[in-house]
PDB file of C-alpha atoms in Angstrom:
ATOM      1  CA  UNK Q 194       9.164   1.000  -4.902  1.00 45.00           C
ATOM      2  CA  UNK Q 195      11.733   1.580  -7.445  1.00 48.00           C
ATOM      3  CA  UNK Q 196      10.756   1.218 -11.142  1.00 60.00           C
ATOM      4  CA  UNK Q 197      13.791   0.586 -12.855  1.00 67.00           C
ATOM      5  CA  UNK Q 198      16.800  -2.532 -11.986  1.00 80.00           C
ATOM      6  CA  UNK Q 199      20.146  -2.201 -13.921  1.00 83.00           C
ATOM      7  CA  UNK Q 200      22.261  -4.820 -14.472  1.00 85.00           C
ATOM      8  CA  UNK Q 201      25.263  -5.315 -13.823  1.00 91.00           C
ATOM      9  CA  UNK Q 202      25.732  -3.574 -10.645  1.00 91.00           C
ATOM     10  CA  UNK Q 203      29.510  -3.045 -11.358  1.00 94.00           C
ATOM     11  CA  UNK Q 204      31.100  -3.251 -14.293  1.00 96.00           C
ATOM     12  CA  UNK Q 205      35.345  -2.858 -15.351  1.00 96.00           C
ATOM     13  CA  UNK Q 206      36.363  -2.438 -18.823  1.00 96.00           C
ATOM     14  CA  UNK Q 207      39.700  -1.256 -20.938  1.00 97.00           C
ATOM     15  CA  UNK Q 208      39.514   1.421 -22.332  1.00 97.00           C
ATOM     16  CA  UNK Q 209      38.709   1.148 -26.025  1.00 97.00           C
ATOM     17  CA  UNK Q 210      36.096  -1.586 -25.405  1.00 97.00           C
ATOM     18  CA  UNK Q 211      32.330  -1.221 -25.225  1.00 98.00           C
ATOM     19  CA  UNK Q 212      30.171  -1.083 -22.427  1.00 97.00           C
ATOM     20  CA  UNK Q 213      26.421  -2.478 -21.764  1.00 97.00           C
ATOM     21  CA  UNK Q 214      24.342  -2.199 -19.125  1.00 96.00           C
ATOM     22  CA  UNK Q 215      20.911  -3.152 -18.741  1.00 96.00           C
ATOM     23  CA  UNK Q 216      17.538  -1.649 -17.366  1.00 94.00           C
ATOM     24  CA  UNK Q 217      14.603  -3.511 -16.795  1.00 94.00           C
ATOM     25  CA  UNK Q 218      11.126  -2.194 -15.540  1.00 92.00           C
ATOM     26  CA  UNK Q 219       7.760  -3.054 -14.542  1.00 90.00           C
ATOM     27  CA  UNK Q 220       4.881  -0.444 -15.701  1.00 86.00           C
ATOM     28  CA  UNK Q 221       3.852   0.791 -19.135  1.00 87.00           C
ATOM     29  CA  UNK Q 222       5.823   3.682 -19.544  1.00 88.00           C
ATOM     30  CA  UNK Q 223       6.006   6.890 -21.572  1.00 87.00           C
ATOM     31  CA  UNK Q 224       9.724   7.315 -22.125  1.00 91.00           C
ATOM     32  CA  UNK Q 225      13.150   6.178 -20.626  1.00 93.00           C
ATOM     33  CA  UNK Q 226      15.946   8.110 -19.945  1.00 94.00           C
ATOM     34  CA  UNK Q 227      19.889   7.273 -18.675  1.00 96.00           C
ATOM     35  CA  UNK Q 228      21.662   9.527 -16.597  1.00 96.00           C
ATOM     36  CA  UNK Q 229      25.381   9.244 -15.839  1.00 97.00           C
ATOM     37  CA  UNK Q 230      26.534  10.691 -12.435  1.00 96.00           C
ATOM     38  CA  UNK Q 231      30.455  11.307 -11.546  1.00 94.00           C
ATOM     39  CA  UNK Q 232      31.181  10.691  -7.942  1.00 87.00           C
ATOM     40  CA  UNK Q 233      29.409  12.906  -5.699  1.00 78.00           C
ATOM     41  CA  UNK Q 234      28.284  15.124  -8.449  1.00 88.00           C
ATOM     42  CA  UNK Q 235      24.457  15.665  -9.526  1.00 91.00           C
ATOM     43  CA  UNK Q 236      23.225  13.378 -12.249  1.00 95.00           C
ATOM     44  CA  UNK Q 237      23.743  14.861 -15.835  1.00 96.00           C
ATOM     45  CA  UNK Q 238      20.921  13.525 -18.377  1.00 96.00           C
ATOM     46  CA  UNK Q 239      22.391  11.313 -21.424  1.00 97.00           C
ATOM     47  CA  UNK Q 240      19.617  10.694 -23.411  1.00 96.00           C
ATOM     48  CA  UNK Q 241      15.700  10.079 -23.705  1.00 94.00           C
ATOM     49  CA  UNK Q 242      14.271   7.512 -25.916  1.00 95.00           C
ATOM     50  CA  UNK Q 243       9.900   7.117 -26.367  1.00 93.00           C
ATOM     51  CA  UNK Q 244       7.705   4.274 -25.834  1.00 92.00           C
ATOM     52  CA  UNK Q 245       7.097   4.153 -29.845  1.00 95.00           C
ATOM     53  CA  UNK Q 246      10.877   3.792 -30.412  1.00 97.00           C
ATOM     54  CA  UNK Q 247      13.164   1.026 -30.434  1.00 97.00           C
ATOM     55  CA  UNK Q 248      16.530   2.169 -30.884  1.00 98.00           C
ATOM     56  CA  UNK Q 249      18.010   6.084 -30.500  1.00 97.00           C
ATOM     57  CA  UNK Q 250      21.860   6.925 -31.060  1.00 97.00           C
ATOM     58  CA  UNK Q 251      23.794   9.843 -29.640  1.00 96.00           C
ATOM     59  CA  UNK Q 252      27.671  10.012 -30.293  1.00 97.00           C
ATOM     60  CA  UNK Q 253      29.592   7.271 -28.301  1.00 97.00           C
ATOM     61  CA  UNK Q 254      25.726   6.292 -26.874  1.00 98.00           C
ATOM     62  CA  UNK Q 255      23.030   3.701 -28.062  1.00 98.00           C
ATOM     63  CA  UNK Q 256      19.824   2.831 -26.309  1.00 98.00           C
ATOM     64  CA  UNK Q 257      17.490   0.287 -27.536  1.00 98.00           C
ATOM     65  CA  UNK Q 258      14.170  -0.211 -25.568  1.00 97.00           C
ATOM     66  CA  UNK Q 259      11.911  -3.438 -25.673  1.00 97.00           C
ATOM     67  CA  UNK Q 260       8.548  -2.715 -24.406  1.00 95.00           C
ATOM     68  CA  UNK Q 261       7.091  -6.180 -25.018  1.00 95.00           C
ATOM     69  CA  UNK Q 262       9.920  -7.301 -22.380  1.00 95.00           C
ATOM     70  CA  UNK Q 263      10.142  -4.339 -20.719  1.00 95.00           C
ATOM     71  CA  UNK Q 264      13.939  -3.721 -20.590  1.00 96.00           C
ATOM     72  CA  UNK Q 265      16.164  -1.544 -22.459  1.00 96.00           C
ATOM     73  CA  UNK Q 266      19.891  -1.398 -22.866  1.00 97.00           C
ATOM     74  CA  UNK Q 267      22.604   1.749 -22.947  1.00 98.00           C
ATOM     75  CA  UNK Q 268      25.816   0.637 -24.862  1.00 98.00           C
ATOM     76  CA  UNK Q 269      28.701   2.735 -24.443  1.00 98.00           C
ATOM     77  CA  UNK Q 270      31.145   2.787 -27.729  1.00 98.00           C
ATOM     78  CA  UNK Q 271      34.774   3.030 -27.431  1.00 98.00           C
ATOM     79  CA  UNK Q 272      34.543   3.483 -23.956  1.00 97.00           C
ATOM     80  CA  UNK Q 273      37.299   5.793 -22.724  1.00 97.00           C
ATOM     81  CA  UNK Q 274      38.460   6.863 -18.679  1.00 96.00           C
ATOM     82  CA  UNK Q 275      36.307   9.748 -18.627  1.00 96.00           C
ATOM     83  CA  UNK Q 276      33.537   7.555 -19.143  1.00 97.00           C
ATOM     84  CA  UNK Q 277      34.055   6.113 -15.809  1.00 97.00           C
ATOM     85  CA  UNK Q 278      30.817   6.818 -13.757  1.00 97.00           C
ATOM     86  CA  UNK Q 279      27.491   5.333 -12.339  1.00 95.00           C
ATOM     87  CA  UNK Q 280      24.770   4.972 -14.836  1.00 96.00           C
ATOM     88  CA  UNK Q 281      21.015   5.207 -14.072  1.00 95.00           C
ATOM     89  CA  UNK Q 282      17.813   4.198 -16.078  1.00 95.00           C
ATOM     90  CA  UNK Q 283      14.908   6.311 -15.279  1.00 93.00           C
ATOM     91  CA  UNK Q 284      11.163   5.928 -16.528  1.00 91.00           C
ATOM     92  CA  UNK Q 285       8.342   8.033 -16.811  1.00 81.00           C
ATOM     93  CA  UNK Q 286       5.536   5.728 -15.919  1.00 73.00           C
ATOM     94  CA  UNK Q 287       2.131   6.806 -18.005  1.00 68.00           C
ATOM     95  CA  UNK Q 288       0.264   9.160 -16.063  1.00 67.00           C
ATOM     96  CA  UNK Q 289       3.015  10.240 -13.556  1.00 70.00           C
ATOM     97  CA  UNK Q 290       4.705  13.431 -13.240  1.00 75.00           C
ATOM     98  CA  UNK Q 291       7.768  12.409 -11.540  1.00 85.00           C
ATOM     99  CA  UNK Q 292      10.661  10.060 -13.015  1.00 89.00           C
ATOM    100  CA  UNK Q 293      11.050   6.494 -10.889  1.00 89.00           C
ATOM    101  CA  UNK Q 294      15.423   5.517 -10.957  1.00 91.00           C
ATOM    102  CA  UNK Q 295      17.026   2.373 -10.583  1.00 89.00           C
ATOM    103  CA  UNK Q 296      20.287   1.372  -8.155  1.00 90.00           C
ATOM    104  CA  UNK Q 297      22.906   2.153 -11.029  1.00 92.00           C
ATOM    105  CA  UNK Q 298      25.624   0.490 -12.630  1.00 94.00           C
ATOM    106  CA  UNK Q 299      29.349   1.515 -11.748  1.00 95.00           C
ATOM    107  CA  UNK Q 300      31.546   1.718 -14.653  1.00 97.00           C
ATOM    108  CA  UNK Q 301      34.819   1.680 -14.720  1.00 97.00           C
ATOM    109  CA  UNK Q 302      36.977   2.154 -17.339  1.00 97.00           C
ATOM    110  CA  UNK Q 303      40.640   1.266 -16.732  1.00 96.00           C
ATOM    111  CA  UNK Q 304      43.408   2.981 -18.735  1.00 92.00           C
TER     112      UNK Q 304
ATOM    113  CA  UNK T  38      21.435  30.154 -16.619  1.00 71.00           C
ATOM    114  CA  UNK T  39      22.555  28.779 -13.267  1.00 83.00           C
ATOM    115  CA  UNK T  40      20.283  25.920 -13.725  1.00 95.00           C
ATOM    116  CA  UNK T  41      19.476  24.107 -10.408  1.00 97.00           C
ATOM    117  CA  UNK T  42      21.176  25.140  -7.328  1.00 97.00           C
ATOM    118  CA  UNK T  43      20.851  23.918  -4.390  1.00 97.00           C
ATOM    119  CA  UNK T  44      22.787  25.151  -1.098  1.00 97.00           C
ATOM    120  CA  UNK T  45      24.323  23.963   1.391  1.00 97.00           C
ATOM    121  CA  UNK T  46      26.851  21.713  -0.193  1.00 96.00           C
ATOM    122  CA  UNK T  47      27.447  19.892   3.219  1.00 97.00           C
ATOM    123  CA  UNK T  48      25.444  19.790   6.638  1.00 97.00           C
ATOM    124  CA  UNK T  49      26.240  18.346  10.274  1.00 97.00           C
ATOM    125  CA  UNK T  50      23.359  18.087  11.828  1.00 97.00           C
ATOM    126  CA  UNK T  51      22.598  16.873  15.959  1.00 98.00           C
ATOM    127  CA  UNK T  52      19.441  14.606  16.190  1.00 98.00           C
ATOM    128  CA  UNK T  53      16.300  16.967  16.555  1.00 97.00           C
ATOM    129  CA  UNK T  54      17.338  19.516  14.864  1.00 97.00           C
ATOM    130  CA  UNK T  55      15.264  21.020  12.202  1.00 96.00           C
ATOM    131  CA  UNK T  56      16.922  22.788   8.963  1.00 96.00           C
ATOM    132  CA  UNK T  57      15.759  23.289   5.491  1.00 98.00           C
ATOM    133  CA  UNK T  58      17.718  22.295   2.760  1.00 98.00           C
ATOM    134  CA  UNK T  59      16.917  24.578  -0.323  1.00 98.00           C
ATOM    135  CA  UNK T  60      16.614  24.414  -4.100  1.00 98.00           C
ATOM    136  CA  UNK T  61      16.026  27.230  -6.363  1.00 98.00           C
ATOM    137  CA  UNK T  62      15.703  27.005 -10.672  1.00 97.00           C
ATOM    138  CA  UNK T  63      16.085  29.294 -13.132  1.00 96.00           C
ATOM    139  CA  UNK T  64      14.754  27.662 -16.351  1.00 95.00           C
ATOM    140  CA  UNK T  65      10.855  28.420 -15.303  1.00 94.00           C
ATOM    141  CA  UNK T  66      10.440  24.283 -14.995  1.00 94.00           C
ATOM    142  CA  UNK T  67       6.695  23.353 -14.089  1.00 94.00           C
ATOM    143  CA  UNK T  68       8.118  20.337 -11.751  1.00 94.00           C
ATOM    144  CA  UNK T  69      10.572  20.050  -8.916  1.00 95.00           C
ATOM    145  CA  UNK T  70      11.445  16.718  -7.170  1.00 95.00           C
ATOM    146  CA  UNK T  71      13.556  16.404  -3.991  1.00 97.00           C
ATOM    147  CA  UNK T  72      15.669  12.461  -3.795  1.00 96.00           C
ATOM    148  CA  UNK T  73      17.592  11.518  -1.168  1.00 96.00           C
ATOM    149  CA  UNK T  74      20.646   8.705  -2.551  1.00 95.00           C
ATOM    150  CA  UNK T  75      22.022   6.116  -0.298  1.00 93.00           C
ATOM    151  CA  UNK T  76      24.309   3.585  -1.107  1.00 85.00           C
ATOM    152  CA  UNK T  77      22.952   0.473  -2.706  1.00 77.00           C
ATOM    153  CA  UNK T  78      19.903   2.244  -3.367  1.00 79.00           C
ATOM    154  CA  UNK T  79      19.747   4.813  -5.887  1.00 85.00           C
ATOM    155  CA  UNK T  80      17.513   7.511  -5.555  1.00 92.00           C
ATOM    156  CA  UNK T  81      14.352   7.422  -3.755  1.00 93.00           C
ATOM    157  CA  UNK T  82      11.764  10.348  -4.215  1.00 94.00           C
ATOM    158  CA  UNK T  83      10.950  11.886  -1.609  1.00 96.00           C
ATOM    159  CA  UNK T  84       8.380  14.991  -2.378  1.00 96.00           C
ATOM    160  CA  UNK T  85       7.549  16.645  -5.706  1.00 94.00           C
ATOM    161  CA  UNK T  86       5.776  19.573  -6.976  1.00 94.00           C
ATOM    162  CA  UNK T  87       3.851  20.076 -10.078  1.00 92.00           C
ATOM    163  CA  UNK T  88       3.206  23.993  -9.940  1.00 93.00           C
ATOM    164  CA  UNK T  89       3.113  26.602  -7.345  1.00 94.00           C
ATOM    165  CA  UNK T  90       0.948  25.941  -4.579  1.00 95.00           C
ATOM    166  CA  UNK T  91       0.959  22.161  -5.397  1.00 95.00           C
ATOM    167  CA  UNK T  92       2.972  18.875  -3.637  1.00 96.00           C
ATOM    168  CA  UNK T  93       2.742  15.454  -3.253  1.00 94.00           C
ATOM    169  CA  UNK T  94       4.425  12.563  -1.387  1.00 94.00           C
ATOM    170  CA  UNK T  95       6.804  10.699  -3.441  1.00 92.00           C
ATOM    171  CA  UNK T  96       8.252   7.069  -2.359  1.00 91.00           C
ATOM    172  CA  UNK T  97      10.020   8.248   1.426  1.00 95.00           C
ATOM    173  CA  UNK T  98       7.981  11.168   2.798  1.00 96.00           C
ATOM    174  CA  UNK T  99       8.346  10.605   6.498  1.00 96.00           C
ATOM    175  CA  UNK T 100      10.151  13.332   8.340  1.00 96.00           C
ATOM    176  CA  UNK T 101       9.879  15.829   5.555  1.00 98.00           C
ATOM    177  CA  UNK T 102       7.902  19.088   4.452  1.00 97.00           C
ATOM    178  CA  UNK T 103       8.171  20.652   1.565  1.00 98.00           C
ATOM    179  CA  UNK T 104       6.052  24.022  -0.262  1.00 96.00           C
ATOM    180  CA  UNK T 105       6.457  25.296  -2.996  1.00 97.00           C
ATOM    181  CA  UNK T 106       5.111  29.419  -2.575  1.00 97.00           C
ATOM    182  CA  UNK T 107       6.835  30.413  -6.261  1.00 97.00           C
ATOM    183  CA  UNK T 108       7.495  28.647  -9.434  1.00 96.00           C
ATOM    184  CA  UNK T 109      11.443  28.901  -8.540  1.00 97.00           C
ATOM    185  CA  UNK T 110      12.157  28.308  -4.926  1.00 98.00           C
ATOM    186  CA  UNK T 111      11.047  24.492  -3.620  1.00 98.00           C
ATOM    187  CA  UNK T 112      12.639  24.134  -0.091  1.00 98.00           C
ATOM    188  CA  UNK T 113      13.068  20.599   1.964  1.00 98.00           C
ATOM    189  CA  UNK T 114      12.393  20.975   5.300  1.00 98.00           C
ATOM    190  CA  UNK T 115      13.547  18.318   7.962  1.00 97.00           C
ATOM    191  CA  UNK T 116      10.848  19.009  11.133  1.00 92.00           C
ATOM    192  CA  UNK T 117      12.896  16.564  13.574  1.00 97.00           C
ATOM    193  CA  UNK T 118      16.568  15.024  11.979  1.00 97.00           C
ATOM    194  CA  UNK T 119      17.249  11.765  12.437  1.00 97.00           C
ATOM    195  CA  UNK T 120      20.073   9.752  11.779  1.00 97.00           C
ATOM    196  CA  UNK T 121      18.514   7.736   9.418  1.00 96.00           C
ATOM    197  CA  UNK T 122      18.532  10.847   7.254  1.00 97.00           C
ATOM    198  CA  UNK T 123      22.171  10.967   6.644  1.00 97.00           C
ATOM    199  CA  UNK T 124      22.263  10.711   3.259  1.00 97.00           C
ATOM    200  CA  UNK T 125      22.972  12.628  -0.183  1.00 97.00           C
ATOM    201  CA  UNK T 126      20.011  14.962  -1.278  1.00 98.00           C
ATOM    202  CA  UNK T 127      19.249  15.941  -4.700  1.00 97.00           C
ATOM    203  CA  UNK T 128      16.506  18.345  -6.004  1.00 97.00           C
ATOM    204  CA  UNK T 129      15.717  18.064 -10.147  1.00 96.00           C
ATOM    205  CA  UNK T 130      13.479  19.879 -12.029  1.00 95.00           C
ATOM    206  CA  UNK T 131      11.716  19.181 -15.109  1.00 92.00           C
ATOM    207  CA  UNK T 132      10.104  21.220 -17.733  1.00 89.00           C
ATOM    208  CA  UNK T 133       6.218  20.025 -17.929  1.00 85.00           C
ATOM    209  CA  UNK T 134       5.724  16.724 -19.964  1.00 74.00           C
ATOM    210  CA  UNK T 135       8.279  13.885 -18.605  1.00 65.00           C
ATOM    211  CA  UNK T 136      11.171  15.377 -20.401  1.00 80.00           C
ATOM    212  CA  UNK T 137      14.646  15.589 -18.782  1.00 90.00           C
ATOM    213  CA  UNK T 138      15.568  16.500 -15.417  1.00 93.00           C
ATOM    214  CA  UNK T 139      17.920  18.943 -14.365  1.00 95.00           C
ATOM    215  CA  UNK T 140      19.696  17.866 -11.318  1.00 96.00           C
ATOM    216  CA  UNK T 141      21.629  20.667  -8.413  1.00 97.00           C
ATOM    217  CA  UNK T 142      24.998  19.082  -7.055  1.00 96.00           C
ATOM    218  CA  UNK T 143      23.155  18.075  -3.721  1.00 96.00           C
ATOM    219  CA  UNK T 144      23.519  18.121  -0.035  1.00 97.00           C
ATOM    220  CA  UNK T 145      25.554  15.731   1.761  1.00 97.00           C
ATOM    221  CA  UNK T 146      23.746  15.647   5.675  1.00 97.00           C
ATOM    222  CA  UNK T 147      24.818  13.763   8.594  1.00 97.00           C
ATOM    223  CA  UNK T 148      22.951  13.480  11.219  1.00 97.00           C
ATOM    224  CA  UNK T 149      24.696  12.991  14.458  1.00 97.00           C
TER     225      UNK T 149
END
């Protein structure tokens, strides 16, 4: 069954504003990582944050993780058109060699 | 570095046909995962390999084989299709120790 649950499904922004979406997750895990995919395209990796950490930054991108509640977040700064995409959470679940993925969250960012 | 490629791009298949979908990786990656994406719900895993000469079944395993002879080359091999198989496919690999995947563009396969 899948590991990770995103939330919102959808989600339709200006662009300019931010964006958040939400992961949540059931196991202990070793690390979480979001992907972004472009329609019909292969998922690209985004960035990888560590059980131990609680908060990781990359340009535009911020992910803070909560293991006590086992959810983390992805926001999006100054979201812009090209940022329009699905977004997946993935976890590496202790003691697994594979990566479990959630449903996604479609962004759109509007002009 | 071609990273993962994966070919075909796009298959028609009749029901009971067999075909293997393949996946090859230049990066030397320890671990190779085939997913299968349908709408509403995400990807599913459906085999993965650790190492040459090593697989497992991942969450959906019914209705495909998989091997893995050389650290590069980890084909997906539909015995019977179905239609229930129409889907997107997607082979990743990973370097050894949960790091990121590497993702190939996919297969798009109907079954007909």
């Amino acid at each position: 069954s899948q590991q990770g649950e995103e939330d919102p499904q959808a989600l339709s922004i200006q662009e300019g504003e931010n964006a958040t979406m939400n992961c949540s997750y059931k196991t202990s895990i070793n690390n979480l990582q979001w992907y972004r995919q472009n329609s019909g395209r292969g998922l690209v990796h985004l960035i990888l944050i560590r059980s131990n950490e609680r908060e990781k930054h990359s340009g535009r991108l911020r992910v803070t993780l909560d293991t006590s509640k086992k959810s983390s977040s992805l926001l999006i700064t100054a979201s812009r058109a090209a940022d329009t995409a699905s977004y997946f959470c993935a976890t590496a679940p202790y003691g697994y060699s594979t990566l479990t993925f959630g449903k996604g969250t479609m962004l759109l960012v509007s002009p | 570095n071609a990273g993962v490629t994966q070919t075909p791009k796009f298959q028609v298949l009749k029901t009971g046909q067999s075909m293997t979908l393949q996946c090859a990786q230049d990066m030397n990656h320890e671990y190779m995962s085939w997913y299968r994406q349908d709408p509403g719900m995400g990807l599913r895993l459906i085999h993965y390999s650790v190492g040459a000469g090593i697989t497992d079944q991942g969450e959906v395993p019914n209705g495909y084989n998989v091997s893995r002879s050389t650290t590069e080359d980890f084909p997906l091999r539909l015995l019977s299709a179905a239609p229930s198989q129409t889907s997107v496919y997607f082979c990743a690999s990973t370097k050894r120790g949960n790091t990121e995947a590497f993702f190939g563009q996919g297969t798009r396969l109907t079954v007909v």
